[in-house]
CSV table of C-alpha atoms in Angstrom, one decimal:
chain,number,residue,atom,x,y,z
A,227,UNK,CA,24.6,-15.1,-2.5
A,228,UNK,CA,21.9,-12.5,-4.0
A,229,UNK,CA,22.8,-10.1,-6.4
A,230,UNK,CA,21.2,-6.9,-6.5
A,231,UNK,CA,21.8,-3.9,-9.1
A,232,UNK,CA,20.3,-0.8,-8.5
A,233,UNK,CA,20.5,2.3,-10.6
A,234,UNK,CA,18.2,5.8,-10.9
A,235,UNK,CA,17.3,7.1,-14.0
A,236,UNK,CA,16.7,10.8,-14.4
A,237,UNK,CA,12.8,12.2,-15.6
A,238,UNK,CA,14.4,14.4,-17.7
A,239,UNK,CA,16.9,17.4,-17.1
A,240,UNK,CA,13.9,19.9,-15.9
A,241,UNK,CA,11.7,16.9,-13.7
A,242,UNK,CA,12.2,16.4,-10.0
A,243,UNK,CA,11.4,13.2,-10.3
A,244,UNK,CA,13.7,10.2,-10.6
A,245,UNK,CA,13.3,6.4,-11.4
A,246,UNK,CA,14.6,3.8,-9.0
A,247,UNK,CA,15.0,0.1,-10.4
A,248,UNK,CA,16.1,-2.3,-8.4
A,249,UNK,CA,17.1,-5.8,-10.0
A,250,UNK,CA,17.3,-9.2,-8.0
A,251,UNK,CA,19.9,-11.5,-10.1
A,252,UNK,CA,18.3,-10.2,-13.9
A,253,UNK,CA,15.1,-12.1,-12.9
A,254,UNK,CA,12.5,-9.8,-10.8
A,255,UNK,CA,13.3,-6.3,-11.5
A,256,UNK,CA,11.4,-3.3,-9.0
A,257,UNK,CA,10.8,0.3,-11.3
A,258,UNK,CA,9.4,3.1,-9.7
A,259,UNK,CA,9.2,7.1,-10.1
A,260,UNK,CA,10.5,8.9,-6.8
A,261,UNK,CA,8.6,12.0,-6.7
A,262,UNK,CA,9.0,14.6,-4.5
A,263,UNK,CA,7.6,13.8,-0.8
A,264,UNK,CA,7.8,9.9,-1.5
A,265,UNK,CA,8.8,7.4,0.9
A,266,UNK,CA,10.4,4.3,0.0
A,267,UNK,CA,11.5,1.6,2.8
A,268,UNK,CA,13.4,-1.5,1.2
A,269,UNK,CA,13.6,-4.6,3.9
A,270,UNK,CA,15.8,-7.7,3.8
A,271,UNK,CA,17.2,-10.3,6.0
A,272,UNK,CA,20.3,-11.2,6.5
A,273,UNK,CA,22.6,-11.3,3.6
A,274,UNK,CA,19.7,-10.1,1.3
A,275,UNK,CA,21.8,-7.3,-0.4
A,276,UNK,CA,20.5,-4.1,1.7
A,277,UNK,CA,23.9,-3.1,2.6
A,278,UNK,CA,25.0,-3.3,-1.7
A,279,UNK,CA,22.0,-1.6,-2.2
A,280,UNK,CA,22.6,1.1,0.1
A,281,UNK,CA,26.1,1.4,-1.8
A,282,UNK,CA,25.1,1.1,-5.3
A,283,UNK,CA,22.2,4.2,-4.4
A,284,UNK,CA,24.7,6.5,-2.7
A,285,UNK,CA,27.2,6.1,-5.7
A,286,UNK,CA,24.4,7.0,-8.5
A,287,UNK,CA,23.1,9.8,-6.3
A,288,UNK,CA,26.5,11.3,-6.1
A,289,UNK,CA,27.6,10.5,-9.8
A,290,UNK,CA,24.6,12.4,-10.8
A,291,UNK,CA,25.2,15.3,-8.7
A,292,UNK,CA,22.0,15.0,-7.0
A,293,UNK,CA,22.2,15.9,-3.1
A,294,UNK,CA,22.1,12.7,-0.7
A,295,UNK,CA,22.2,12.9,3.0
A,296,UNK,CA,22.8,9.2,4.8
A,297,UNK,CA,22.3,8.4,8.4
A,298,UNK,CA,23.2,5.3,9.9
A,299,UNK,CA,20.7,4.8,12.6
A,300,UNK,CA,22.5,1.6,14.1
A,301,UNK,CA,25.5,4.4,15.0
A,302,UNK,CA,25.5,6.6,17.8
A,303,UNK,CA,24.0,10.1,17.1
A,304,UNK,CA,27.5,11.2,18.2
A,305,UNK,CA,29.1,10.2,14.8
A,306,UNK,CA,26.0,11.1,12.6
A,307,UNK,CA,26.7,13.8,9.7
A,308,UNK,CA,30.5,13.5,11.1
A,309,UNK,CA,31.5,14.5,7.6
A,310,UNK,CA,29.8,18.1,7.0
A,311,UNK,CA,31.7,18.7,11.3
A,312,UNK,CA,34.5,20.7,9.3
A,313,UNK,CA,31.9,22.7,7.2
A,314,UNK,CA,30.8,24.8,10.7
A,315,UNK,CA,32.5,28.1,11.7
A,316,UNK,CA,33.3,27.3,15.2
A,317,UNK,CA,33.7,23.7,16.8
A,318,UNK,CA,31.1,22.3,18.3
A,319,UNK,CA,31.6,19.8,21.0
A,320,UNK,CA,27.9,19.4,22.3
A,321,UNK,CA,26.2,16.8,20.0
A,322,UNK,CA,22.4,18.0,20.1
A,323,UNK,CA,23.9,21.7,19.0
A,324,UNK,CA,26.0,20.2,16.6
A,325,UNK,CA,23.5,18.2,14.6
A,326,UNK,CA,21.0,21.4,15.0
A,327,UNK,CA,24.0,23.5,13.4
A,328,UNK,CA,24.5,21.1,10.5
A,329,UNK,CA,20.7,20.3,9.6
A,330,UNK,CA,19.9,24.1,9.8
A,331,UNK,CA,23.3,25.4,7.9
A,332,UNK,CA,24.7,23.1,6.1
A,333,UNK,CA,22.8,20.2,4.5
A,334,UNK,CA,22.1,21.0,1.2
A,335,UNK,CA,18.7,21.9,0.0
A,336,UNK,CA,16.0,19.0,-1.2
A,337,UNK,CA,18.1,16.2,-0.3
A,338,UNK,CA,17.7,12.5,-0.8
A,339,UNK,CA,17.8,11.2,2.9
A,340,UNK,CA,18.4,7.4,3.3
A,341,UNK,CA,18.9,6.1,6.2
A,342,UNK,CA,20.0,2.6,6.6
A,343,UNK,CA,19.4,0.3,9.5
A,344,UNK,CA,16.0,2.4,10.3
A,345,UNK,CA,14.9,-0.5,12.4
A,346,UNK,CA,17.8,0.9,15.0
A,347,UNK,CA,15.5,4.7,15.1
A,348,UNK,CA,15.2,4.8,19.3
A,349,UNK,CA,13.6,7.7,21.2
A,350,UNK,CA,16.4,9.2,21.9
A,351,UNK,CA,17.7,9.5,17.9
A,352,UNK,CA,13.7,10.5,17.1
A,353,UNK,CA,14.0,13.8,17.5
A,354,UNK,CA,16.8,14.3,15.1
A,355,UNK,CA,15.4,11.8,12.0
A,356,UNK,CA,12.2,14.1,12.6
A,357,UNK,CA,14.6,17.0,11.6
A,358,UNK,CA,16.3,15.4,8.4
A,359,UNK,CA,12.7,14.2,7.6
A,360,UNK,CA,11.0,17.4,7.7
A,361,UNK,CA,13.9,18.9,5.4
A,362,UNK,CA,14.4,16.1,3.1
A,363,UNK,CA,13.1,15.8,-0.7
A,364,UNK,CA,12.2,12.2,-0.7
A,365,UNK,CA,13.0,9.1,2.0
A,366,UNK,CA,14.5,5.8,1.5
A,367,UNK,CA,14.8,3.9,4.6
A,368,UNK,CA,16.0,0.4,4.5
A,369,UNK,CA,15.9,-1.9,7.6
A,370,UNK,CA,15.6,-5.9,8.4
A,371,UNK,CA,11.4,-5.4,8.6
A,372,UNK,CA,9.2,-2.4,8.1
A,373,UNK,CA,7.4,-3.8,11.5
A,374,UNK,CA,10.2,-3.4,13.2
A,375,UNK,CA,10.6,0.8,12.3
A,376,UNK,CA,9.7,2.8,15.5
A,377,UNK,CA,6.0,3.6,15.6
A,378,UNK,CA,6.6,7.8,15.8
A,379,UNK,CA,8.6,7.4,12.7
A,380,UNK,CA,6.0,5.3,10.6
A,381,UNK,CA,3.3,8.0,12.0
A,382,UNK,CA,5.2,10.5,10.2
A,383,UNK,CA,5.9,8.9,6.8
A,384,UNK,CA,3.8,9.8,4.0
A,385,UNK,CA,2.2,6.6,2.1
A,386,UNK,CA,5.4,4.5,1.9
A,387,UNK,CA,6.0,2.1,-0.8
A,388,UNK,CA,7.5,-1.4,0.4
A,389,UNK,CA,10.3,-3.1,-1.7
A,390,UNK,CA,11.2,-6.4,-0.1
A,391,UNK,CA,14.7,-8.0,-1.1
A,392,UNK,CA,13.8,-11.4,0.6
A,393,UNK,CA,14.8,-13.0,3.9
A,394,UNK,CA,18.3,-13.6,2.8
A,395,UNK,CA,18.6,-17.0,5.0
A,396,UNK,CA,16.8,-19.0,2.8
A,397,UNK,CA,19.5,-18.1,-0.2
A,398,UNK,CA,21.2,-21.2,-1.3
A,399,UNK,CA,25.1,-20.9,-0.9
A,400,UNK,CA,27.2,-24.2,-2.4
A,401,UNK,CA,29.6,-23.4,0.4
A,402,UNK,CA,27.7,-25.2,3.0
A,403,UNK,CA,26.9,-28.1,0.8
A,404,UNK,CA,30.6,-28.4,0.6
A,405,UNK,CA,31.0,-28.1,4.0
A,406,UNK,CA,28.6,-30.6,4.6
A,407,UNK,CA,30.2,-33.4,2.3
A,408,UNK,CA,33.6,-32.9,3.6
A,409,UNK,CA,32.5,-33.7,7.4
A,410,UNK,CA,30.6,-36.9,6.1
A,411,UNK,CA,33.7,-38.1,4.2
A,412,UNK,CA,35.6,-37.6,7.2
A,413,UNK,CA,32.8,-39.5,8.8
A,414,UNK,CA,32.9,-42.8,6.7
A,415,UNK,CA,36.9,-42.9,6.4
A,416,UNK,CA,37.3,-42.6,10.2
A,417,UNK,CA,39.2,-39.4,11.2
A,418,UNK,CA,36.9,-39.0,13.8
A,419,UNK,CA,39.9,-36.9,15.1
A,420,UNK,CA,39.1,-34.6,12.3
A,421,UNK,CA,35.3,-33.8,12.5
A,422,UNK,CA,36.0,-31.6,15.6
A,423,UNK,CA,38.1,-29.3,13.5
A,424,UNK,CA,36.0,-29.6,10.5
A,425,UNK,CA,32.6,-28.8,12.8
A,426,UNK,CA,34.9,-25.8,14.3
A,427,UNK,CA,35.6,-24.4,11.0
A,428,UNK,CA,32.1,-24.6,9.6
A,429,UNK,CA,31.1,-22.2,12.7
A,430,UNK,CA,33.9,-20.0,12.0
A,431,UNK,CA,32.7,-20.3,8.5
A,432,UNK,CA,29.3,-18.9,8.9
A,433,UNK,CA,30.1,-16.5,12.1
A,434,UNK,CA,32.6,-14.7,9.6
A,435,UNK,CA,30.2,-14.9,7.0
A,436,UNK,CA,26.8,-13.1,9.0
A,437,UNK,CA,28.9,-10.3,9.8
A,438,UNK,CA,29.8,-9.8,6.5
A,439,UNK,CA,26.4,-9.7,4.8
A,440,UNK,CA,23.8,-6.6,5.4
């Protein structure tokens, strides 16, 4: 499993610039000033951390009072900004007017936009991450590979800075190793009736476990 702490540290009451460190299990630590205007993309494999990363950002952003706007782009644009809905006058079924309404009215000024799963930005989602984009104070975008980001968006981001958490897959987990030994004592004992059930649950094992890592 990796461990990943991220934190922000303020440039001083009056500065509008913040620090970001990320910190991969106490060893290699990533510090950098967020000024206004930067972009920052983090990418990760599976089970790299990107999702407790995401997490641990949104929770500083919001201790410190400092506006944060997420956006997950793997979700339909029909549940984006869901939360700021009961903020608008009038209900607004139409989608497109109901996103315009919220970036334009709502949203608060200079925000920290991060959206997470950026590699999931199609053509039809452009036109509204152009919006938040345009309107934002600085960008954090993390997805699985920065090659993977939809070209339109990369054309738009301002010199971003690349923070790579690892692939994730190559992360050495005991729990397999135990798996492992527990087949091959079946093995040598003969309860050959019992490898199919012990191959079974291995599967189950890592199925359950890939959908719970970002």
């Amino acid at each position: 499993m990796v461990k990943i702490w991220s934190f922000i540290q303020r440039q001083g009451e009056k500065s509008r610039s913040l620090r970001l460190c990320i910190r991969r299990a106490m060893k290699h630590r990533d510090a950098f000033t967020v000024k206004p205007g930067d972009v920052v993309v983090v990418e990760g494999g599976p089970g790299a951390g990107k999702a407790k990363f995401v997490s641990q950002l949104r929770n500083n952003l919001e201790r410190d009072d400092l506006p944060c706007v997420f956006v997950d782009a793997n979700e339909s644009r029909t549940r984006w900004l869901r939360e700021y809905t009961k903020q608008l006058p009038t209900r607004i079924t139409n989608t497109d007017r109901r996103l315009e309404a919220i970036i334009e009215r709502i949203l608060p000024p200079h925000y920290y936009l991060i959206i997470t799963n950026a590699d999931k930005i199609t053509d039809s989602k452009l036109d509204t991450v152009k919006e938040l984009i345009a309107r934002s104070r600085s960008i954090i975008l993390v997805t699985m590979d920065y090659n993977m980001i939809h070209t339109k968006v990369i054309g738009i981001l301002s010199s971003p800075r690349l923070v790579t958490l690892g692939s994730g897959k190559t992360t050495f987990d005991c729990t397999y190793l135990l798996m492992g030994g527990f087949i091959i004592f079946l093995a040598l004992y003969g309860y050959k009736e019992m490898l199919f059930i012990a191959a079974a649950a291995r599967y189950v094992f890592i199925g359950v476990k890939s959908r719970m890592k970002g």
